[in-house]
Coordinates of C-alpha atoms in Angstrom, one line a residue:
M1 CA 37.2 18.2 6.6
K2 CA 36.8 14.4 6.2
W3 CA 34.8 13.9 9.4
L4 CA 32.3 16.5 8.3
G5 CA 31.8 14.6 5.0
I6 CA 31.2 11.4 6.9
L7 CA 28.8 13.1 9.3
G8 CA 26.9 14.6 6.4
A9 CA 26.6 11.2 4.7
L10 CA 25.3 9.5 7.9
L11 CA 22.7 12.3 8.4
A12 CA 21.6 11.9 4.8
C13 CA 21.2 8.1 5.2
S14 CA 19.2 8.5 8.4
A15 CA 16.9 11.2 7.1
L16 CA 14.1 8.9 6.0
A17 CA 10.5 10.0 6.0
A18 CA 8.9 10.6 9.4
E19 CA 5.2 9.7 9.9
S20 CA 2.7 10.6 12.6
A21 CA 2.3 7.5 14.8
E22 CA 0.9 6.1 18.0
V23 CA 2.9 3.4 19.6
R24 CA 1.4 1.1 22.2
F25 CA 3.6 -1.0 24.5
S26 CA 3.2 -4.3 26.3
D27 CA 3.0 -2.6 29.8
G28 CA -0.1 -0.7 28.7
S29 CA 1.7 2.6 28.1
S30 CA 1.6 4.5 24.8
A31 CA 3.4 7.3 23.0
V32 CA 2.6 9.6 20.1
G33 CA 4.9 11.6 17.8
E34 CA 6.8 11.5 14.5
L35 CA 8.2 8.0 13.8
S36 CA 11.0 7.2 11.4
I37 CA 13.3 4.3 10.6
M38 CA 16.9 4.7 11.8
G39 CA 19.4 3.8 9.1
A40 CA 19.1 3.7 5.3
R41 CA 17.1 0.6 4.8
P42 CA 13.3 0.0 4.7
L43 CA 11.4 -2.3 7.0
I44 CA 12.0 -5.9 5.9
L45 CA 9.5 -8.7 6.4
R46 CA 10.3 -12.3 5.7
L47 CA 7.1 -14.2 4.7
P48 CA 6.5 -17.6 6.3
D49 CA 7.6 -20.9 4.6
S50 CA 9.5 -19.0 1.9
K51 CA 12.7 -17.1 1.2
I52 CA 10.7 -14.1 0.0
Q53 CA 11.4 -10.8 1.7
R54 CA 9.0 -7.8 1.3
K55 CA 10.4 -4.3 2.0
F56 CA 8.3 -1.3 3.1
T57 CA 8.8 2.3 3.9
L58 CA 6.7 3.8 6.7
P59 CA 4.4 5.7 4.2
D60 CA 3.4 2.2 2.8
L61 CA 1.9 1.2 6.2
A62 CA -1.4 1.7 8.0
G63 CA -0.2 -0.2 11.0
I64 CA 2.2 -2.7 12.5
T65 CA 1.3 -5.4 15.1
Q66 CA 3.8 -7.5 17.1
L67 CA 2.3 -10.9 18.0
V68 CA 3.9 -13.2 20.5
E69 CA 4.7 -16.6 19.0
T70 CA 6.4 -18.3 22.0
E71 CA 7.5 -17.1 25.4
T72 CA 9.5 -19.1 27.8
M73 CA 11.8 -18.8 30.9
N74 CA 15.1 -20.3 30.1
R75 CA 18.2 -21.2 32.2
P76 CA 21.5 -19.7 31.1
W77 CA 24.2 -22.3 30.1
L78 CA 27.7 -22.7 28.8
Y79 CA 29.3 -25.5 26.8
T80 CA 30.9 -27.9 29.2
E81 CA 33.8 -28.5 26.8
A82 CA 34.8 -26.6 23.7
G83 CA 33.8 -28.4 20.5
K84 CA 31.4 -30.7 22.2
A85 CA 27.6 -30.6 22.6
G86 CA 27.5 -31.0 26.4
K87 CA 26.1 -28.1 28.4
T88 CA 26.4 -26.9 31.9
Y89 CA 23.4 -25.0 33.2
L90 CA 23.9 -22.0 35.5
E91 CA 21.7 -20.6 38.2
G92 CA 18.7 -18.3 37.5
E93 CA 16.3 -17.8 34.6
Y94 CA 15.8 -15.3 31.8
P95 CA 12.8 -14.5 29.6
F96 CA 12.9 -15.4 25.9
V97 CA 10.2 -14.2 23.5
N98 CA 9.7 -14.9 19.7
F99 CA 7.5 -12.6 17.7
A100 CA 5.6 -12.7 14.5
T101 CA 4.9 -9.3 12.8
E102 CA 1.7 -8.3 10.9
V103 CA 1.8 -5.2 8.7
E104 CA -1.3 -3.6 7.2
L105 CA -0.5 -1.8 4.0
I106 CA -2.2 1.4 2.8
S107 CA -3.9 -0.7 0.1
G108 CA -5.7 -2.7 2.9
E109 CA -3.6 -5.9 2.4
K110 CA -2.3 -7.6 5.5
L111 CA 0.9 -9.7 5.6
R112 CA 2.3 -11.7 8.4
G113 CA 5.8 -12.9 8.8
H114 CA 9.1 -12.3 10.7
V115 CA 10.6 -8.8 10.7
I116 CA 14.3 -8.3 10.4
S117 CA 14.9 -6.4 13.6
A118 CA 14.9 -2.6 13.2
V119 CA 15.2 0.5 15.3
L120 CA 12.6 3.2 15.0
L121 CA 13.0 6.8 16.3
L122 CA 10.0 8.4 17.9
R123 CA 10.1 12.2 18.3
G124 CA 7.4 13.0 20.9
E125 CA 5.2 16.1 21.0
D126 CA 7.5 17.5 23.6
G127 CA 10.5 17.3 21.2
K128 CA 12.1 14.5 23.1
K129 CA 13.4 11.4 21.2
R130 CA 13.2 7.7 22.1
K131 CA 14.2 4.6 20.3
V132 CA 11.5 1.9 19.6
F133 CA 12.9 -1.5 19.0
L134 CA 11.0 -3.7 16.5
N135 CA 12.5 -7.2 17.2
R136 CA 12.2 -10.7 15.8
Q137 CA 13.0 -12.0 19.3
I138 CA 13.9 -10.7 22.8
R139 CA 16.4 -12.4 25.2
G140 CA 16.0 -10.8 28.6
K141 CA 18.6 -10.7 31.4
V142 CA 18.9 -13.2 34.2
G143 CA 16.5 -12.2 37.0
E144 CA 14.0 -10.6 34.6
T145 CA 10.5 -12.0 34.1
L146 CA 8.2 -12.2 31.1
E147 CA 6.0 -9.6 32.7
S148 CA 8.9 -7.2 33.2
L149 CA 9.8 -7.0 29.5
V150 CA 8.5 -3.9 27.7
Y151 CA 8.2 -3.9 23.9
P152 CA 5.9 -2.4 21.3
V153 CA 2.8 -4.3 20.5
S154 CA 1.3 -2.0 17.9
V155 CA 2.1 1.0 15.8
R156 CA -0.7 2.9 14.1
F157 CA -0.4 5.7 11.6
P158 CA -3.6 7.9 12.0
L159 CA -2.9 10.3 9.1
V160 CA -2.2 7.6 6.6
V161 CA -3.7 8.1 3.2
K162 CA -5.2 4.9 1.8
A163 CA -4.3 4.0 -1.8
E164 CA -5.2 1.2 -4.1
A165 CA -2.5 -1.1 -5.3
K166 CA -2.5 -1.3 -9.1
P167 CA -0.9 -3.7 -11.6
V168 CA 1.4 -2.8 -14.4
S169 CA 0.9 -4.5 -17.8
G170 CA 2.2 -4.1 -21.3
R171 CA 3.4 -5.6 -24.6
V172 CA 6.7 -5.9 -26.4
A173 CA 6.9 -6.2 -30.2
G174 CA 9.7 -6.1 -32.7
Y175 CA 12.5 -6.8 -30.4
G176 CA 12.3 -10.6 -30.5
R177 CA 10.5 -13.2 -28.4
L178 CA 9.7 -12.0 -24.9
E179 CA 11.5 -14.0 -22.2
A180 CA 11.2 -12.0 -19.0
A181 CA 10.3 -8.6 -17.6
T182 CA 11.1 -7.1 -14.2
L183 CA 10.4 -3.9 -12.3
L184 CA 12.9 -2.4 -9.8
D185 CA 11.1 -0.5 -7.1
V186 CA 13.4 2.5 -6.8
E187 CA 12.3 3.6 -3.3
R188 CA 12.3 0.2 -1.7
G189 CA 15.1 -1.6 -3.6
V190 CA 12.9 -4.6 -4.5
V191 CA 12.8 -6.5 -7.8
I192 CA 9.3 -7.6 -9.0
H193 CA 8.9 -10.3 -11.7
A194 CA 6.2 -10.3 -14.3
K195 CA 4.1 -13.1 -15.7
C196 CA 4.8 -13.3 -19.4
D197 CA 2.4 -14.7 -22.1
G198 CA 3.5 -14.4 -25.7
E199 CA 4.3 -10.7 -26.3
N200 CA 2.4 -9.6 -23.1
F201 CA 3.5 -9.2 -19.5
T202 CA 1.6 -8.5 -16.3
F203 CA 3.0 -7.4 -12.9
P204 CA 1.1 -7.9 -9.6
P205 CA -0.6 -5.0 -7.9
L206 CA 2.0 -2.4 -6.7
L207 CA 2.1 0.2 -4.0
P208 CA 2.5 3.9 -5.1
G209 CA 6.1 4.7 -6.1
C210 CA 8.4 4.9 -9.0
Y211 CA 9.6 1.8 -10.8
E212 CA 12.2 1.0 -13.5
M213 CA 11.4 -1.6 -16.1
Y214 CA 13.8 -4.2 -17.6
V215 CA 12.7 -6.4 -20.4
R216 CA 14.6 -9.4 -21.8
T217 CA 13.9 -11.0 -25.2
D218 CA 15.8 -13.6 -27.1
R219 CA 17.6 -10.7 -29.0
A220 CA 17.6 -7.7 -26.8
V221 CA 17.4 -6.2 -23.3
L222 CA 15.4 -2.9 -22.8
Y223 CA 15.7 -0.7 -19.8
G224 CA 15.2 2.8 -18.4
L225 CA 17.2 4.4 -15.5
N226 CA 15.3 6.7 -13.1
G227 CA 16.7 10.2 -12.5
T228 CA 19.1 12.5 -14.3
P229 CA 22.8 11.8 -15.2
V230 CA 25.5 12.7 -12.6
A231 CA 28.1 15.3 -13.5
P232 CA 31.1 14.0 -15.5
D233 CA 33.5 14.5 -12.5
E234 CA 31.2 12.5 -10.2
F235 CA 31.0 9.7 -12.8
A236 CA 34.8 9.8 -13.0
G237 CA 35.0 9.4 -9.2
M238 CA 32.8 6.3 -9.4
R239 CA 34.9 4.9 -12.1
K240 CA 37.9 5.3 -9.9
V241 CA 36.5 3.2 -7.0
F242 CA 34.4 0.8 -9.2
P243 CA 37.3 -1.8 -9.8
L244 CA 37.9 -1.9 -6.0
A245 CA 34.5 -3.4 -5.1
D246 CA 34.4 -7.0 -4.0
D247 CA 32.3 -8.9 -6.4
F248 CA 31.9 -12.5 -7.7
F249 CA 32.1 -11.3 -11.3
R250 CA 35.6 -10.6 -12.5
E251 CA 34.4 -8.9 -15.7
R252 CA 32.2 -5.9 -15.1
W253 CA 31.5 -2.5 -16.8
L254 CA 30.1 0.7 -15.3
L255 CA 27.7 1.9 -18.0
E256 CA 26.0 5.0 -16.5
A257 CA 24.9 6.7 -13.3
N258 CA 22.0 8.9 -12.3
G259 CA 21.7 11.0 -9.1
G260 CA 23.4 14.0 -7.5
A261 CA 26.5 15.1 -5.7
R262 CA 25.8 12.9 -2.6
H263 CA 23.9 9.8 -3.8
A264 CA 23.8 8.0 -7.1
R265 CA 22.5 4.8 -8.7
A266 CA 24.8 3.2 -11.3
L267 CA 23.9 0.6 -14.0
V268 CA 26.5 -2.2 -14.1
Y269 CA 26.9 -5.0 -16.7
K270 CA 28.7 -8.1 -15.4
R271 CA 29.6 -11.5 -16.9
R272 CA 31.6 -14.6 -16.3
G273 CA 31.9 -18.1 -17.8
D274 CA 32.0 -20.1 -14.6
Y275 CA 29.1 -19.5 -12.2
Y276 CA 30.1 -21.4 -9.0
A277 CA 33.3 -21.4 -7.0
A278 CA 33.7 -25.0 -8.1
G279 CA 34.1 -23.8 -11.7
Q280 CA 31.0 -25.2 -13.2
H281 CA 30.3 -23.8 -16.7
T282 CA 27.2 -22.8 -18.6
P283 CA 26.0 -25.2 -21.3
D284 CA 27.7 -25.1 -24.7
G285 CA 30.4 -22.7 -23.6
G286 CA 28.0 -19.8 -22.6
Y287 CA 28.3 -17.4 -19.8
V288 CA 26.3 -15.9 -16.9
W289 CA 25.5 -12.2 -17.0
H290 CA 23.8 -9.6 -14.8
L291 CA 22.5 -6.1 -15.1
D292 CA 23.0 -4.6 -11.6
I293 CA 22.0 -1.4 -9.9
W294 CA 24.8 -0.2 -7.6
N295 CA 23.9 2.5 -5.0
F296 CA 26.7 4.8 -4.0
H297 CA 27.1 7.7 -1.6
C298 CA 29.9 10.3 -1.4
D299 CA 31.5 11.0 1.9
G300 CA 32.9 14.3 0.7
E301 CA 36.1 12.8 -0.8
T302 CA 35.3 9.4 -2.4
W303 CA 32.4 7.5 -3.6
K304 CA 31.4 4.4 -1.6
L305 CA 29.2 1.5 -2.5
D306 CA 26.2 0.9 -0.3
T307 CA 23.8 -1.7 -1.7
R308 CA 23.1 -3.5 -4.9
Q309 CA 20.0 -4.9 -6.7
I310 CA 19.9 -7.3 -9.7
P311 CA 17.0 -6.5 -12.0
V312 CA 18.3 -8.9 -14.8
R313 CA 20.2 -12.1 -14.4
Y314 CA 20.6 -14.8 -17.1
K315 CA 22.6 -18.0 -17.6
Q316 CA 23.1 -17.8 -21.3
P317 CA 23.9 -21.0 -23.3
G318 CA 26.5 -20.7 -26.0
R319 CA 23.9 -21.5 -28.6
D320 CA 22.0 -18.2 -27.8
S321 CA 22.5 -15.1 -29.9
V322 CA 24.2 -12.2 -28.2
R323 CA 21.6 -9.7 -26.9
K324 CA 21.8 -6.0 -27.6
L325 CA 21.2 -3.5 -24.8
F326 CA 18.9 -0.6 -25.5
K327 CA 17.9 2.3 -23.3
I328 CA 14.3 3.6 -23.6
Q329 CA 14.0 6.6 -21.3
R330 CA 10.3 6.2 -20.4
L331 CA 11.0 2.8 -18.9
G332 CA 12.8 4.6 -16.0
S333 CA 9.6 6.1 -14.6
V334 CA 6.8 3.5 -14.6
K335 CA 3.9 4.1 -12.2
P336 CA 1.4 1.6 -10.8
G337 CA -1.6 1.3 -13.2
D338 CA 0.5 2.0 -16.3
R339 CA 0.1 0.2 -19.6
V340 CA 3.5 0.0 -21.2
E341 CA 3.5 -0.6 -25.0
I342 CA 7.0 -1.1 -26.6
N343 CA 7.1 -1.5 -30.4
A344 CA 10.3 -1.3 -32.5
A345 CA 8.2 -0.4 -35.5
R346 CA 6.8 2.7 -33.9
E347 CA 8.0 6.0 -35.4
G348 CA 11.2 7.0 -33.7
N349 CA 11.7 3.4 -32.4
D350 CA 10.4 4.5 -29.0
G351 CA 13.6 6.6 -28.6
A352 CA 15.6 3.4 -28.1
V353 CA 19.3 4.1 -27.8
F354 CA 21.8 1.3 -28.4
I355 CA 24.2 1.0 -25.5
R356 CA 26.3 -2.2 -26.2
N357 CA 26.3 -5.9 -27.0
L358 CA 25.9 -8.1 -24.0
D359 CA 28.8 -10.3 -25.0

């Protein structure tokens, strides 16, 4: 039945890893149990003075600390007249608190920023469940005080296993001049950019996990896709709904998909000549193109699009040569600490498989 399929999909999305945790609250109380993130996204931290967002799963963390940035008692108000700035203040006051969040990673690194509000689920030792709200800010009710607000001030993971963050480096030869290299963090859905120097590339230290590599040269794009191919009927189901997705790119092609009967990750090639709604064009008659990863789930009847990542994006001038897309399977399972050597002259050509021209 349809509703059973939807329920199964929701349960699957919510079944993220639970970690033993101790949560301390602002009123001095504490609770211990198994903690998990509700929903299908990781914990997101926006770093200060930048647009950079870092994403973490609970196994990445040794601890979380909520720090009060500002706390005030405010009067409620309404606009005096619609469309104008004048305000009419009402009786009473309500508490308003802004938080900064500090996370300590299993590597020992500490980062401070603003968390995108998340709901955590704590299953206590008695089996009872309670929600723990990790907020960017709290707006209390009229009549409440700052002292009456109860919120988590720290989360510690006592069984965490410390792990060193390790860089990934490598070299590309025989495929043209190296222009860019990226890693897609499969578990966290984050794209990491490398520093390129001649034929060599170096990524910053990475937390444990599985990463896909994407390399762009002036003649080719090399990639690997994590996992195993979906069944033909599942791929056909994705093809059926693929044209219905709302997307800025009118021209797009579904190239392949890996995963299982419930969840899958698809590689998508997209291009267009004008790159803004205003109709601006790339230099010399070129085009903009992306390689996307689209994440799907199946609700029992149809495949539905969840999230997208963009490991490769390029605004290609018309004078550029058309790049060829090659798949090298081992690029789909890169680990922190790896040294990745790619050489077209190597026997077997690294197992590179030509997919298509990116035209």
